[in-house]
PDB file of C-alpha atoms and ligand atoms in Angstrom:
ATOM      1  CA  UNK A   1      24.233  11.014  -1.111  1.00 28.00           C
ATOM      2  CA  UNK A   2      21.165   9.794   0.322  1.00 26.00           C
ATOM      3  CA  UNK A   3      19.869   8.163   3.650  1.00 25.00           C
ATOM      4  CA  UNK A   4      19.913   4.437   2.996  1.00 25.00           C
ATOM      5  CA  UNK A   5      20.094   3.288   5.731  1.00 25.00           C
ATOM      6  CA  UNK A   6      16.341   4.531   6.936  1.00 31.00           C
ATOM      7  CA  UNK A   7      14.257   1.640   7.961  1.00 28.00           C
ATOM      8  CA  UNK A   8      14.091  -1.316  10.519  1.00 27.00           C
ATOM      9  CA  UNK A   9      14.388  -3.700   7.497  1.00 27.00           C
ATOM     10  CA  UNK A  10      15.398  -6.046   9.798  1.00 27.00           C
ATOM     11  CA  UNK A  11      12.281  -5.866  12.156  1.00 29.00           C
ATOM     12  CA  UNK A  12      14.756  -4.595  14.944  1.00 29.00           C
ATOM     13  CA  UNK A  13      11.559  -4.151  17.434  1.00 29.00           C
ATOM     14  CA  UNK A  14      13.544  -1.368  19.523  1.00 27.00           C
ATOM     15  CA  UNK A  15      11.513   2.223  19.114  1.00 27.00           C
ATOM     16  CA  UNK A  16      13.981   3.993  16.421  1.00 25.00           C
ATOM     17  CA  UNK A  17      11.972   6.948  16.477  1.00 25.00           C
ATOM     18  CA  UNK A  18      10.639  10.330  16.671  1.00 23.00           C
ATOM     19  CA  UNK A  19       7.046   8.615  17.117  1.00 23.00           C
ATOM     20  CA  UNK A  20       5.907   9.027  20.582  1.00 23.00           C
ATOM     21  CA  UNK A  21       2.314   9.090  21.868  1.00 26.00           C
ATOM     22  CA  UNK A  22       2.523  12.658  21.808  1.00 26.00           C
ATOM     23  CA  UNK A  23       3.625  13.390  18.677  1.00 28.00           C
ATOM     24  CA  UNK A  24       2.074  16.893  18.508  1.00 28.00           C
ATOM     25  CA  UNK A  25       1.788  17.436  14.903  1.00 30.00           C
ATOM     26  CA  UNK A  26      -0.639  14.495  15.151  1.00 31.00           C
ATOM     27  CA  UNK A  27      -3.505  16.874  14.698  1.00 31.00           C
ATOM     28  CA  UNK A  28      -2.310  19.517  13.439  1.00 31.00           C
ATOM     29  CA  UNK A  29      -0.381  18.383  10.258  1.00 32.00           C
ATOM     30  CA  UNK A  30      -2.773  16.241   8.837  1.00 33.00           C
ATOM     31  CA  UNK A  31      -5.131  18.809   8.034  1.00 32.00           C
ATOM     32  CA  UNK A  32      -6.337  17.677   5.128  1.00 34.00           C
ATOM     33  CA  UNK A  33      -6.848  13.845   6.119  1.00 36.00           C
ATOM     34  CA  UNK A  34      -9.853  13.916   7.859  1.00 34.00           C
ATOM     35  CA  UNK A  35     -12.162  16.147   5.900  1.00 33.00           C
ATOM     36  CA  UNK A  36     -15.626  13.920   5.906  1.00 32.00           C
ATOM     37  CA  UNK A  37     -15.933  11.927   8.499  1.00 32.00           C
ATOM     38  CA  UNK A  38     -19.885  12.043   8.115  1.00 33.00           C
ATOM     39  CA  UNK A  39     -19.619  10.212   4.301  1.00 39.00           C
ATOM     40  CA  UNK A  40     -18.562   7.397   5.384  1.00 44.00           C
ATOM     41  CA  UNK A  41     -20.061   4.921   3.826  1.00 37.00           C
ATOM     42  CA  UNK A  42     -22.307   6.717   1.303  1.00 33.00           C
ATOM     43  CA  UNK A  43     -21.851   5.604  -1.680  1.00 31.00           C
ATOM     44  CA  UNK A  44     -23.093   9.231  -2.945  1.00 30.00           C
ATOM     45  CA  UNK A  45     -20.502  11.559  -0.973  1.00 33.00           C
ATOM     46  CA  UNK A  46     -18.381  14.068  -2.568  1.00 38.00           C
ATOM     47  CA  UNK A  47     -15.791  12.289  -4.308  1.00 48.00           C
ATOM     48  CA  UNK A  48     -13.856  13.784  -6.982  1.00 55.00           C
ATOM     49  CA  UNK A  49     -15.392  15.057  -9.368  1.00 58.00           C
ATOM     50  CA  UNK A  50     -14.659  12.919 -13.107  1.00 70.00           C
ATOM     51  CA  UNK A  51     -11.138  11.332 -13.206  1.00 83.00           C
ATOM     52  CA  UNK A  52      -9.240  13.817 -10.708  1.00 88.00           C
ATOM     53  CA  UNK A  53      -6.726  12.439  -8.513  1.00 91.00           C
ATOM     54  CA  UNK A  54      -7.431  13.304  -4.904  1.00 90.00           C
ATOM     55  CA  UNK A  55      -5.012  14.645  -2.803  1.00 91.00           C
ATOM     56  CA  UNK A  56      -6.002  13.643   0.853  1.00 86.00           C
ATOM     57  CA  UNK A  57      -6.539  10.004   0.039  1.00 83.00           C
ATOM     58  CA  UNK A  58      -4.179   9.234  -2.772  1.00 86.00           C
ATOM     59  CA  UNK A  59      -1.390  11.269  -2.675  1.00 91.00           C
ATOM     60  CA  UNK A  60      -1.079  12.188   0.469  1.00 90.00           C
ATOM     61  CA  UNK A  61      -0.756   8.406   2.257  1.00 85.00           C
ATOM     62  CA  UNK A  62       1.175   7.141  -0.643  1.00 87.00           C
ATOM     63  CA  UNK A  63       3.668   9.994   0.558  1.00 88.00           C
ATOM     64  CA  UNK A  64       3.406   9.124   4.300  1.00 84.00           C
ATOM     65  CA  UNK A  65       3.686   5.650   4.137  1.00 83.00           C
ATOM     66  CA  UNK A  66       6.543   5.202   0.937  1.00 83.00           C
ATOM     67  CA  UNK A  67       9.029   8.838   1.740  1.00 83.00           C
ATOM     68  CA  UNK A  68       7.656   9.807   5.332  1.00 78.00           C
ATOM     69  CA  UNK A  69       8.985   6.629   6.602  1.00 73.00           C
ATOM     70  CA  UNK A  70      11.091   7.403  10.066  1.00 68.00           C
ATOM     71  CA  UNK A  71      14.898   8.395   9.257  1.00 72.00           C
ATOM     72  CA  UNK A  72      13.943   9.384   5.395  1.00 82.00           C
ATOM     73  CA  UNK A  73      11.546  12.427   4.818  1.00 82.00           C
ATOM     74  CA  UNK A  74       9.984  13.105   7.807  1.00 80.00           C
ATOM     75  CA  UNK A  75       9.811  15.867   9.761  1.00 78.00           C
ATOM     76  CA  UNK A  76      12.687  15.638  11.567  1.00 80.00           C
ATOM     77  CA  UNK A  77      14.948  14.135   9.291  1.00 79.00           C
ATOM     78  CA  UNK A  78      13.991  16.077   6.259  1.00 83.00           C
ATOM     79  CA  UNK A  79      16.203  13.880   4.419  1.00 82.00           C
ATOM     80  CA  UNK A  80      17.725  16.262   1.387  1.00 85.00           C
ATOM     81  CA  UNK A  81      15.535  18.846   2.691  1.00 85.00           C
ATOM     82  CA  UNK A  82      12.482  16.855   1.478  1.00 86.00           C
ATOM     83  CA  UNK A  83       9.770  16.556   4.038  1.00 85.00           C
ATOM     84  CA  UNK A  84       6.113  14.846   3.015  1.00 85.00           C
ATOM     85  CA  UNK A  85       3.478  15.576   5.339  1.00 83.00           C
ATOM     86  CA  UNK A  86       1.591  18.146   3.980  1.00 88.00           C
ATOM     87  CA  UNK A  87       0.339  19.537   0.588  1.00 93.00           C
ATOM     88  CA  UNK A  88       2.491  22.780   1.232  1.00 92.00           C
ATOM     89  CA  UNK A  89       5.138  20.545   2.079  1.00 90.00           C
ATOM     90  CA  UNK A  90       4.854  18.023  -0.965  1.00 91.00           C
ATOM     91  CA  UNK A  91       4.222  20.717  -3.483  1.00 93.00           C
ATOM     92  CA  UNK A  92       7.333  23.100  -2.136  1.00 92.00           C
ATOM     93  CA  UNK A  93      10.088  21.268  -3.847  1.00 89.00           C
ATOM     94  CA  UNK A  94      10.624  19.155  -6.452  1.00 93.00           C
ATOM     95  CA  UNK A  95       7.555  19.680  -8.022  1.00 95.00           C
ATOM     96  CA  UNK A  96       7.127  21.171 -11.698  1.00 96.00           C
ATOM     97  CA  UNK A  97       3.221  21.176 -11.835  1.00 96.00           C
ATOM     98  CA  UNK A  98       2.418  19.390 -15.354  1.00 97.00           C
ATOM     99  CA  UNK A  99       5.207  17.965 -16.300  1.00 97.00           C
ATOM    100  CA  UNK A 100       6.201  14.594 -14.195  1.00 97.00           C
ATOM    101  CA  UNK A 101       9.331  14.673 -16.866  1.00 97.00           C
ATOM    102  CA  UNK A 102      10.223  18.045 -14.754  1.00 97.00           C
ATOM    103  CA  UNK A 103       9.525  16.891 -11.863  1.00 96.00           C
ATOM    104  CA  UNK A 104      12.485  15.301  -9.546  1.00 94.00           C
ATOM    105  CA  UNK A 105       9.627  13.917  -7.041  1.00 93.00           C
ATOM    106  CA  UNK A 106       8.541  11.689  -9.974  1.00 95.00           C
ATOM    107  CA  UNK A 107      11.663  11.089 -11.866  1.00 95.00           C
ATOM    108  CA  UNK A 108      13.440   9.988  -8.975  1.00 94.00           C
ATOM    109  CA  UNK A 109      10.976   7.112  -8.480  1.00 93.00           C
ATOM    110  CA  UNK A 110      11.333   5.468 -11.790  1.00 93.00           C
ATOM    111  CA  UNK A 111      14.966   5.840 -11.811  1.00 93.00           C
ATOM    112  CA  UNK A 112      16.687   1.926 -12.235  1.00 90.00           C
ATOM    113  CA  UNK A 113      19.955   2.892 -10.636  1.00 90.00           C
ATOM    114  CA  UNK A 114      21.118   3.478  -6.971  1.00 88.00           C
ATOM    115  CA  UNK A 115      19.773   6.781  -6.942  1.00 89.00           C
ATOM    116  CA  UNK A 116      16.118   5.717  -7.206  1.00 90.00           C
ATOM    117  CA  UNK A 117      13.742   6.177  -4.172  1.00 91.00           C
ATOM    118  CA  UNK A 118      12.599   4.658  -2.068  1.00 88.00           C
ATOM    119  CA  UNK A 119      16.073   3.454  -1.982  1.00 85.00           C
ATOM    120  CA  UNK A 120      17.196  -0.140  -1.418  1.00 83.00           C
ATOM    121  CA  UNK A 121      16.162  -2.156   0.698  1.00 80.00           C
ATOM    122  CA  UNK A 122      12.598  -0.806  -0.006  1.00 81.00           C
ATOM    123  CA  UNK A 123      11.267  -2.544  -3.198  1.00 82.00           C
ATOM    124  CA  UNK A 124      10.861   0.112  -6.178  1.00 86.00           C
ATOM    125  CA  UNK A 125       7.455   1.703  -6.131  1.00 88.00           C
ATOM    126  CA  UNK A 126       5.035   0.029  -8.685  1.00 89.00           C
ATOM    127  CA  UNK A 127       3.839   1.126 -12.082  1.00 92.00           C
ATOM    128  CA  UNK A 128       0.334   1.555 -11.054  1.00 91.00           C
ATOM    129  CA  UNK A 129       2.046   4.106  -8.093  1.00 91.00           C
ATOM    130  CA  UNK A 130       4.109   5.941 -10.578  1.00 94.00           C
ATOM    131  CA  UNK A 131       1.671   6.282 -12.684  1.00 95.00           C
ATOM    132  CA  UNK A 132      -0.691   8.038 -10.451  1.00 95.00           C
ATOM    133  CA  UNK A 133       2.346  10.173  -9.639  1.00 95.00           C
ATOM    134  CA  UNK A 134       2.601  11.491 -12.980  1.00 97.00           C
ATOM    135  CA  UNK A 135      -0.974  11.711 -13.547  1.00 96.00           C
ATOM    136  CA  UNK A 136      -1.193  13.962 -10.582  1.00 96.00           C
ATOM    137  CA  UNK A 137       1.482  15.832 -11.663  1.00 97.00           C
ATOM    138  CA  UNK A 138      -0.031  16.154 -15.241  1.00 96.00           C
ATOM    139  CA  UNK A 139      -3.099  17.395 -13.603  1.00 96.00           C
ATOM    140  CA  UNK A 140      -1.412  20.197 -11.709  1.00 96.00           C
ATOM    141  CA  UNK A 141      -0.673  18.753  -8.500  1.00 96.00           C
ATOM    142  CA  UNK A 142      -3.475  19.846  -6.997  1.00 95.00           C
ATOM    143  CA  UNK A 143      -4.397  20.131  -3.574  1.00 93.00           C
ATOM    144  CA  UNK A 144      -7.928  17.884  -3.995  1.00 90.00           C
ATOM    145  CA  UNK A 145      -9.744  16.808  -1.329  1.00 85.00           C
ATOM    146  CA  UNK A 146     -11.670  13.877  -1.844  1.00 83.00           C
ATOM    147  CA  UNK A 147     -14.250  12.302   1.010  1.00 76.00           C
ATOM    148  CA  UNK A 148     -13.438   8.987   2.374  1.00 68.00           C
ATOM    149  CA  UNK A 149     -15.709   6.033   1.132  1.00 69.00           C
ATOM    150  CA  UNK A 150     -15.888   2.809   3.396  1.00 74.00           C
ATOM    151  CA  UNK A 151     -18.432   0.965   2.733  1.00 79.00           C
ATOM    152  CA  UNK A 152     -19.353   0.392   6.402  1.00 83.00           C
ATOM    153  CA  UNK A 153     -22.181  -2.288   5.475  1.00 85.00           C
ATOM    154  CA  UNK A 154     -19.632  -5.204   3.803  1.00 89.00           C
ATOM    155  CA  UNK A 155     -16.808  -5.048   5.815  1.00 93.00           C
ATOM    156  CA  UNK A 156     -14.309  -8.187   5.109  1.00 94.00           C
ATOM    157  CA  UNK A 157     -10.533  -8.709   5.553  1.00 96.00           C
ATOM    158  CA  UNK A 158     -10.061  -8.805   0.934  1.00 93.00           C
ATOM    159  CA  UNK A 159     -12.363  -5.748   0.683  1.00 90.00           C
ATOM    160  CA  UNK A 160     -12.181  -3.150   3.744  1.00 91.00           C
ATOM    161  CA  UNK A 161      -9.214  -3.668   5.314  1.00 94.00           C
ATOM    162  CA  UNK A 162      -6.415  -4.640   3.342  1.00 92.00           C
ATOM    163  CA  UNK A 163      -7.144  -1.676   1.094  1.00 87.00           C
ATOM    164  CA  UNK A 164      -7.247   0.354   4.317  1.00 90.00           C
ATOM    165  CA  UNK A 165      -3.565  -0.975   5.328  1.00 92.00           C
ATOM    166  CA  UNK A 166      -2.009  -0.412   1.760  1.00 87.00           C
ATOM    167  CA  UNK A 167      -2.923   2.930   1.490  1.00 84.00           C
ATOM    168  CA  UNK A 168      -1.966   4.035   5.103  1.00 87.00           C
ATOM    169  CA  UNK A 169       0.161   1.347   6.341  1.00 91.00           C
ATOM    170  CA  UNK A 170       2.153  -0.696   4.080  1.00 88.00           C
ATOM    171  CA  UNK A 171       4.823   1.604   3.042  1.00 83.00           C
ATOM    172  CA  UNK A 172       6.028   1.457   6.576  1.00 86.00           C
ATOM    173  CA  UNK A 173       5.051  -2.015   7.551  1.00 91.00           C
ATOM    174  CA  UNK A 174       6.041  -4.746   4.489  1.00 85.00           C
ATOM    175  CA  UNK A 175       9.176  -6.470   3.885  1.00 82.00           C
ATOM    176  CA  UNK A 176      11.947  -3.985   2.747  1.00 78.00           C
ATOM    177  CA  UNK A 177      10.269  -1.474   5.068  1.00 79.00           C
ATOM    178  CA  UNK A 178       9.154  -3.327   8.433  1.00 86.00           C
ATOM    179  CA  UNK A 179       8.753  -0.561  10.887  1.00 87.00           C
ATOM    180  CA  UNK A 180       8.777  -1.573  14.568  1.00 90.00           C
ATOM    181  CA  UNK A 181       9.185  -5.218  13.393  1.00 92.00           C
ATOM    182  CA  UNK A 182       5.736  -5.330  12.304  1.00 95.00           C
ATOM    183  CA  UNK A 183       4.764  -6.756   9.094  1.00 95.00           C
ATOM    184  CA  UNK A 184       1.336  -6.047   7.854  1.00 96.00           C
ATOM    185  CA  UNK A 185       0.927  -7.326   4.640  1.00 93.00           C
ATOM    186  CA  UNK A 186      -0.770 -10.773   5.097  1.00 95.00           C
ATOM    187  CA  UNK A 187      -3.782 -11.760   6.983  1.00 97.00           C
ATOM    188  CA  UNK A 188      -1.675 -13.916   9.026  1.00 97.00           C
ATOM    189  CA  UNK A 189       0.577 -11.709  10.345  1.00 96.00           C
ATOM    190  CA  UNK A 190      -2.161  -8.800  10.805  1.00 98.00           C
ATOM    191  CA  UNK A 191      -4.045 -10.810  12.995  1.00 98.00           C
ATOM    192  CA  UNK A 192      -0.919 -11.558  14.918  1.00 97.00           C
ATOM    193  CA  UNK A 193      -1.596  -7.815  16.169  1.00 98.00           C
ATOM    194  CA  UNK A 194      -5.061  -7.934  15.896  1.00 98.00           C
ATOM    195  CA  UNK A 195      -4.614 -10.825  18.745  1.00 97.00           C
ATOM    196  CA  UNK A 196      -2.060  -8.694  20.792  1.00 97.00           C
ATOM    197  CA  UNK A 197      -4.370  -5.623  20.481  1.00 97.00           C
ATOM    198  CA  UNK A 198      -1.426  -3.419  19.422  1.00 97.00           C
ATOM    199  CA  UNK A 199      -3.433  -2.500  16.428  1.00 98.00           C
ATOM    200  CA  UNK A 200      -5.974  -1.546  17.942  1.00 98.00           C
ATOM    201  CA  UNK A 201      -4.157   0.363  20.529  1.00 98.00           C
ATOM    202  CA  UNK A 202      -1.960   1.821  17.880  1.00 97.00           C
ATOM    203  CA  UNK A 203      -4.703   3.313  15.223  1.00 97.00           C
ATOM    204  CA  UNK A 204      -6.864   4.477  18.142  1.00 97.00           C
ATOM    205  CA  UNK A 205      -4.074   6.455  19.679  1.00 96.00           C
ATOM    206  CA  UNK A 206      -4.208   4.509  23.464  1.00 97.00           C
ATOM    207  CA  UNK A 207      -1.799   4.612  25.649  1.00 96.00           C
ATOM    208  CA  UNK A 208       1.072   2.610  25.613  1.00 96.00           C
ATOM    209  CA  UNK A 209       0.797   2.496  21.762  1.00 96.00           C
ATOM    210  CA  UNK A 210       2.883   4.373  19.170  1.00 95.00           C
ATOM    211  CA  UNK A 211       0.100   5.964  17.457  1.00 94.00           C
ATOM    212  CA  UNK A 212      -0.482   4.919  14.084  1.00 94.00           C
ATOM    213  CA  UNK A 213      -0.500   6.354  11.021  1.00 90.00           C
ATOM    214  CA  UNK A 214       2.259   8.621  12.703  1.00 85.00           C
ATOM    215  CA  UNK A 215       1.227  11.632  10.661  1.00 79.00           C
ATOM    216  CA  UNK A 216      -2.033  11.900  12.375  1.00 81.00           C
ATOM    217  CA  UNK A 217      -5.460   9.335  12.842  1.00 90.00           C
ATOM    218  CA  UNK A 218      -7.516   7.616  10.755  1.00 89.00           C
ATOM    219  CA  UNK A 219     -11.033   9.065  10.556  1.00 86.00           C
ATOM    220  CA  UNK A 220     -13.694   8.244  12.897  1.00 88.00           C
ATOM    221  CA  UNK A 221     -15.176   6.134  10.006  1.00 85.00           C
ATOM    222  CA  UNK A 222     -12.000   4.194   8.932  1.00 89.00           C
ATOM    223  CA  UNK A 223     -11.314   3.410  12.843  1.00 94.00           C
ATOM    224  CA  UNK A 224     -15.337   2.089  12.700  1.00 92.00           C
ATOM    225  CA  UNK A 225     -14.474  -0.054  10.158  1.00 93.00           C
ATOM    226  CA  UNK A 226     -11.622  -1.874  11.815  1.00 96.00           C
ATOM    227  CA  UNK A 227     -13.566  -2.438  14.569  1.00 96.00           C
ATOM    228  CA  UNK A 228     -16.507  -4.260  13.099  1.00 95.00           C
ATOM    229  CA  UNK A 229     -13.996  -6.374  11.406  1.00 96.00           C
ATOM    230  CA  UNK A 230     -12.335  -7.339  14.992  1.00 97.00           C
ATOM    231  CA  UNK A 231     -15.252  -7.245  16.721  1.00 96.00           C
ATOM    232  CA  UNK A 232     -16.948  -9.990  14.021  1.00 96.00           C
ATOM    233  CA  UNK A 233     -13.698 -12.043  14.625  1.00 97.00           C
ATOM    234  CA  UNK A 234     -11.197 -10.608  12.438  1.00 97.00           C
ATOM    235  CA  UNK A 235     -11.765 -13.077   9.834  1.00 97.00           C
ATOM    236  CA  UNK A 236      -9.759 -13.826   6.677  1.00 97.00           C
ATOM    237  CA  UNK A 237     -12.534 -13.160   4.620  1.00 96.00           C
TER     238      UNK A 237
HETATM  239  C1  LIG B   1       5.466   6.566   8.165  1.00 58.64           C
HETATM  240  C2  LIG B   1       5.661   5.194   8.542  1.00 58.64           C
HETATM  241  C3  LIG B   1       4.524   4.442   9.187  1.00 58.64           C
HETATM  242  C4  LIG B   1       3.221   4.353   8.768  1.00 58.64           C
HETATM  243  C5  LIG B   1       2.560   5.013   7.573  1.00 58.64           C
HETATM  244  C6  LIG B   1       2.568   3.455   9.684  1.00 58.64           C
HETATM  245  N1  LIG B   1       3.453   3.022  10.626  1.00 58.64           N
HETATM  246 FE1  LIG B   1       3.092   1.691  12.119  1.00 58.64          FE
HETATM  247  N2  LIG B   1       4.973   1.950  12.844  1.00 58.64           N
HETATM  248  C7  LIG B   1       5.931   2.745  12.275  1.00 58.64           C
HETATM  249  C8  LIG B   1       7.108   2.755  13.139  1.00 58.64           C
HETATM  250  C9  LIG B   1       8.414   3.524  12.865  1.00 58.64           C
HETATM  251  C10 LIG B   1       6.807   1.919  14.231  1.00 58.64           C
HETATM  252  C11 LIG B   1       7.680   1.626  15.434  1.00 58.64           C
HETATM  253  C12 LIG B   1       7.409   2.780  16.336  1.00 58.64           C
HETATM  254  C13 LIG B   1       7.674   2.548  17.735  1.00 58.64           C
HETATM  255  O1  LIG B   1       7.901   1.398  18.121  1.00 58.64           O
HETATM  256  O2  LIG B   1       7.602   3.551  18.456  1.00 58.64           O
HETATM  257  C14 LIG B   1       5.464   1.429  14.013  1.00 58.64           C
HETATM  258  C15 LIG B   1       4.795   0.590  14.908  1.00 58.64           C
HETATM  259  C16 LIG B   1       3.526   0.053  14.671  1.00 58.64           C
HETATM  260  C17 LIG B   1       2.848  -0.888  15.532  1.00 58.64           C
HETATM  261  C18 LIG B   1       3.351  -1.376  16.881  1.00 58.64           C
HETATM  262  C19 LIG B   1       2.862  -0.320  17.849  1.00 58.64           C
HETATM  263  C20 LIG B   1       3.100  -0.633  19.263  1.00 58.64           C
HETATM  264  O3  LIG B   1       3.012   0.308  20.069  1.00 58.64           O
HETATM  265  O4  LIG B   1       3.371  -1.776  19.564  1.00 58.64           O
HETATM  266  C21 LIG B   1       1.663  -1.189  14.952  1.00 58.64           C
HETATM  267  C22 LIG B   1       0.595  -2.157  15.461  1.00 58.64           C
HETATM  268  C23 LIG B   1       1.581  -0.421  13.736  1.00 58.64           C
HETATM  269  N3  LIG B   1       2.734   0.318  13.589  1.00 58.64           N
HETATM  270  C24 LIG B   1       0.505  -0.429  12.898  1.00 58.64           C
HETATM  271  C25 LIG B   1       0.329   0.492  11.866  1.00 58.64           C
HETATM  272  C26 LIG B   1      -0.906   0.608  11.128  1.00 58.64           C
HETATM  273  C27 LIG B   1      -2.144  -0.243  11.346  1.00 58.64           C
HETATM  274  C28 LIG B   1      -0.698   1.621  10.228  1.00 58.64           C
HETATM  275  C29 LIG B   1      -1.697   2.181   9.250  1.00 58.64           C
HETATM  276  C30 LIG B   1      -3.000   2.536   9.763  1.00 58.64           C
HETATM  277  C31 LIG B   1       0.661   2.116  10.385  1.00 58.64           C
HETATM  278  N4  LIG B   1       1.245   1.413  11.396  1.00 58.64           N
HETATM  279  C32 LIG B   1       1.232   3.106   9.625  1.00 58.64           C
HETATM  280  C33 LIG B   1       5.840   3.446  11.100  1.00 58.64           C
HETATM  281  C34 LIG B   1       4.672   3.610  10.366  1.00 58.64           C
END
């Protein structure tokens, strides 16, 4: 009953997709993922307030990259009639604001059986994910919009960047799920396209590149980031 079959799990490096260059939802989708560009790296901005779970930078990427994948619930496969790239989107279906137990989005994710999403081959979602699912949920799925804080003065591989790939990346790009053939879950094989500048060329949207995330850019301050990091040598540390 649902798409399996979804993702290049075997790193088949042939362009499956819908993602060209230019995608034009790019900008226009994403509406609520680049809200504060100018915070970056204040410590101070205008995060959430108390223990709120923000929309923009939580939910939103753990939607893109885990159930947006190509072929599953994007917007032109709206697999099930599911599609997650938006709030309006996310929040339309599936949804019982409060109650995770009520909600399919959530219950479907903790399900042990063939049934569960992702589905198989992608590795089950972990607690700590389904858990800010449901606390989400609990809180009223709401749309909050948090400001993105990089520290832009410490910038290492274990600190900056990783984080940066597992919020926006991974769920398209680790094994179970490697999009395009490209595996970014270890420093080894991130500097493998750190070397053949097809990260770079793919976050910054050049040509040539699928653009990367797909749903739309990082912002100015996230894209900053990475660069110090390559331009210091892209170093494991
Ligand atoms: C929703 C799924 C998804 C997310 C999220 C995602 N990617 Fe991708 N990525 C893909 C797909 C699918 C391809 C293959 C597309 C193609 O070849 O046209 C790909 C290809 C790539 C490539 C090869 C591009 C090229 O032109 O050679 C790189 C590098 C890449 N992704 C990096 C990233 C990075 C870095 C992020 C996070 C900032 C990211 N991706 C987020 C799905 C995703």
């Amino acid at each position: 009953m649902y798409i399996v079959a979804c993702k290049n799990t075997k790193g088949d490096p042939s362009p499956t997709a819908i993602i060209t260059p230019t995608n034009p939802t790019d900008n226009t989708s994403g509406n609520t993922t680049n809200p504060s560009t100018n915070n970056c790296g204040n410590a101070t901005s205008n995060v959430a307030k108390g223990d709120s779970v923000c929309f923009n930078t939580q939910i939103l990427p753990f939607f893109v990259s885990n159930c947006a994948t190509s072929g599953c619930h994007d917007a032109k496969t709206r697999a099930d009639g599911y599609e997650f790239t938006s709030y309006a989107k996310i929040v339309q279906k599936g949804i019982t604001a409060g109650s995770p137990s009520k909600s399919k989005l959530y219950t479907v994710m903790i399900k042990t059986d063939e049934d569960r999403m992702p589905p198989a081959p992608s590795q089950a979602l972990s607690k700590v994910q389904t858990d800010m699912i449901a606390k989400w949920i609990t809180q009223g799925a709401k749309n909050v919009d948090c400001a993105v804080v990089v520290d832009t003065q410490n910038v290492t591989f274990s600190k900056t960047i990783l984080p940066l790939l597992a919020t926006n990346c991974l769920g398209c790009h680790k094994t179970g799920s490697i999009s395009g053939g490209v595996n970014l879950e270890s420093y080894a094989s991130v500097k493998i396209y750190v070397d053949n500048k097809r990260l770079s060329g793919a976050i910054n949207n050049l040509t040539g590149y699928s653009p990367m995330p797909p749903i739309g850019k990082l912002t100015d301050c996230q894209l900053a980031v990475v660069k110090k990091w390559i331009d210091a040598g892209a170093k494991n540390d």
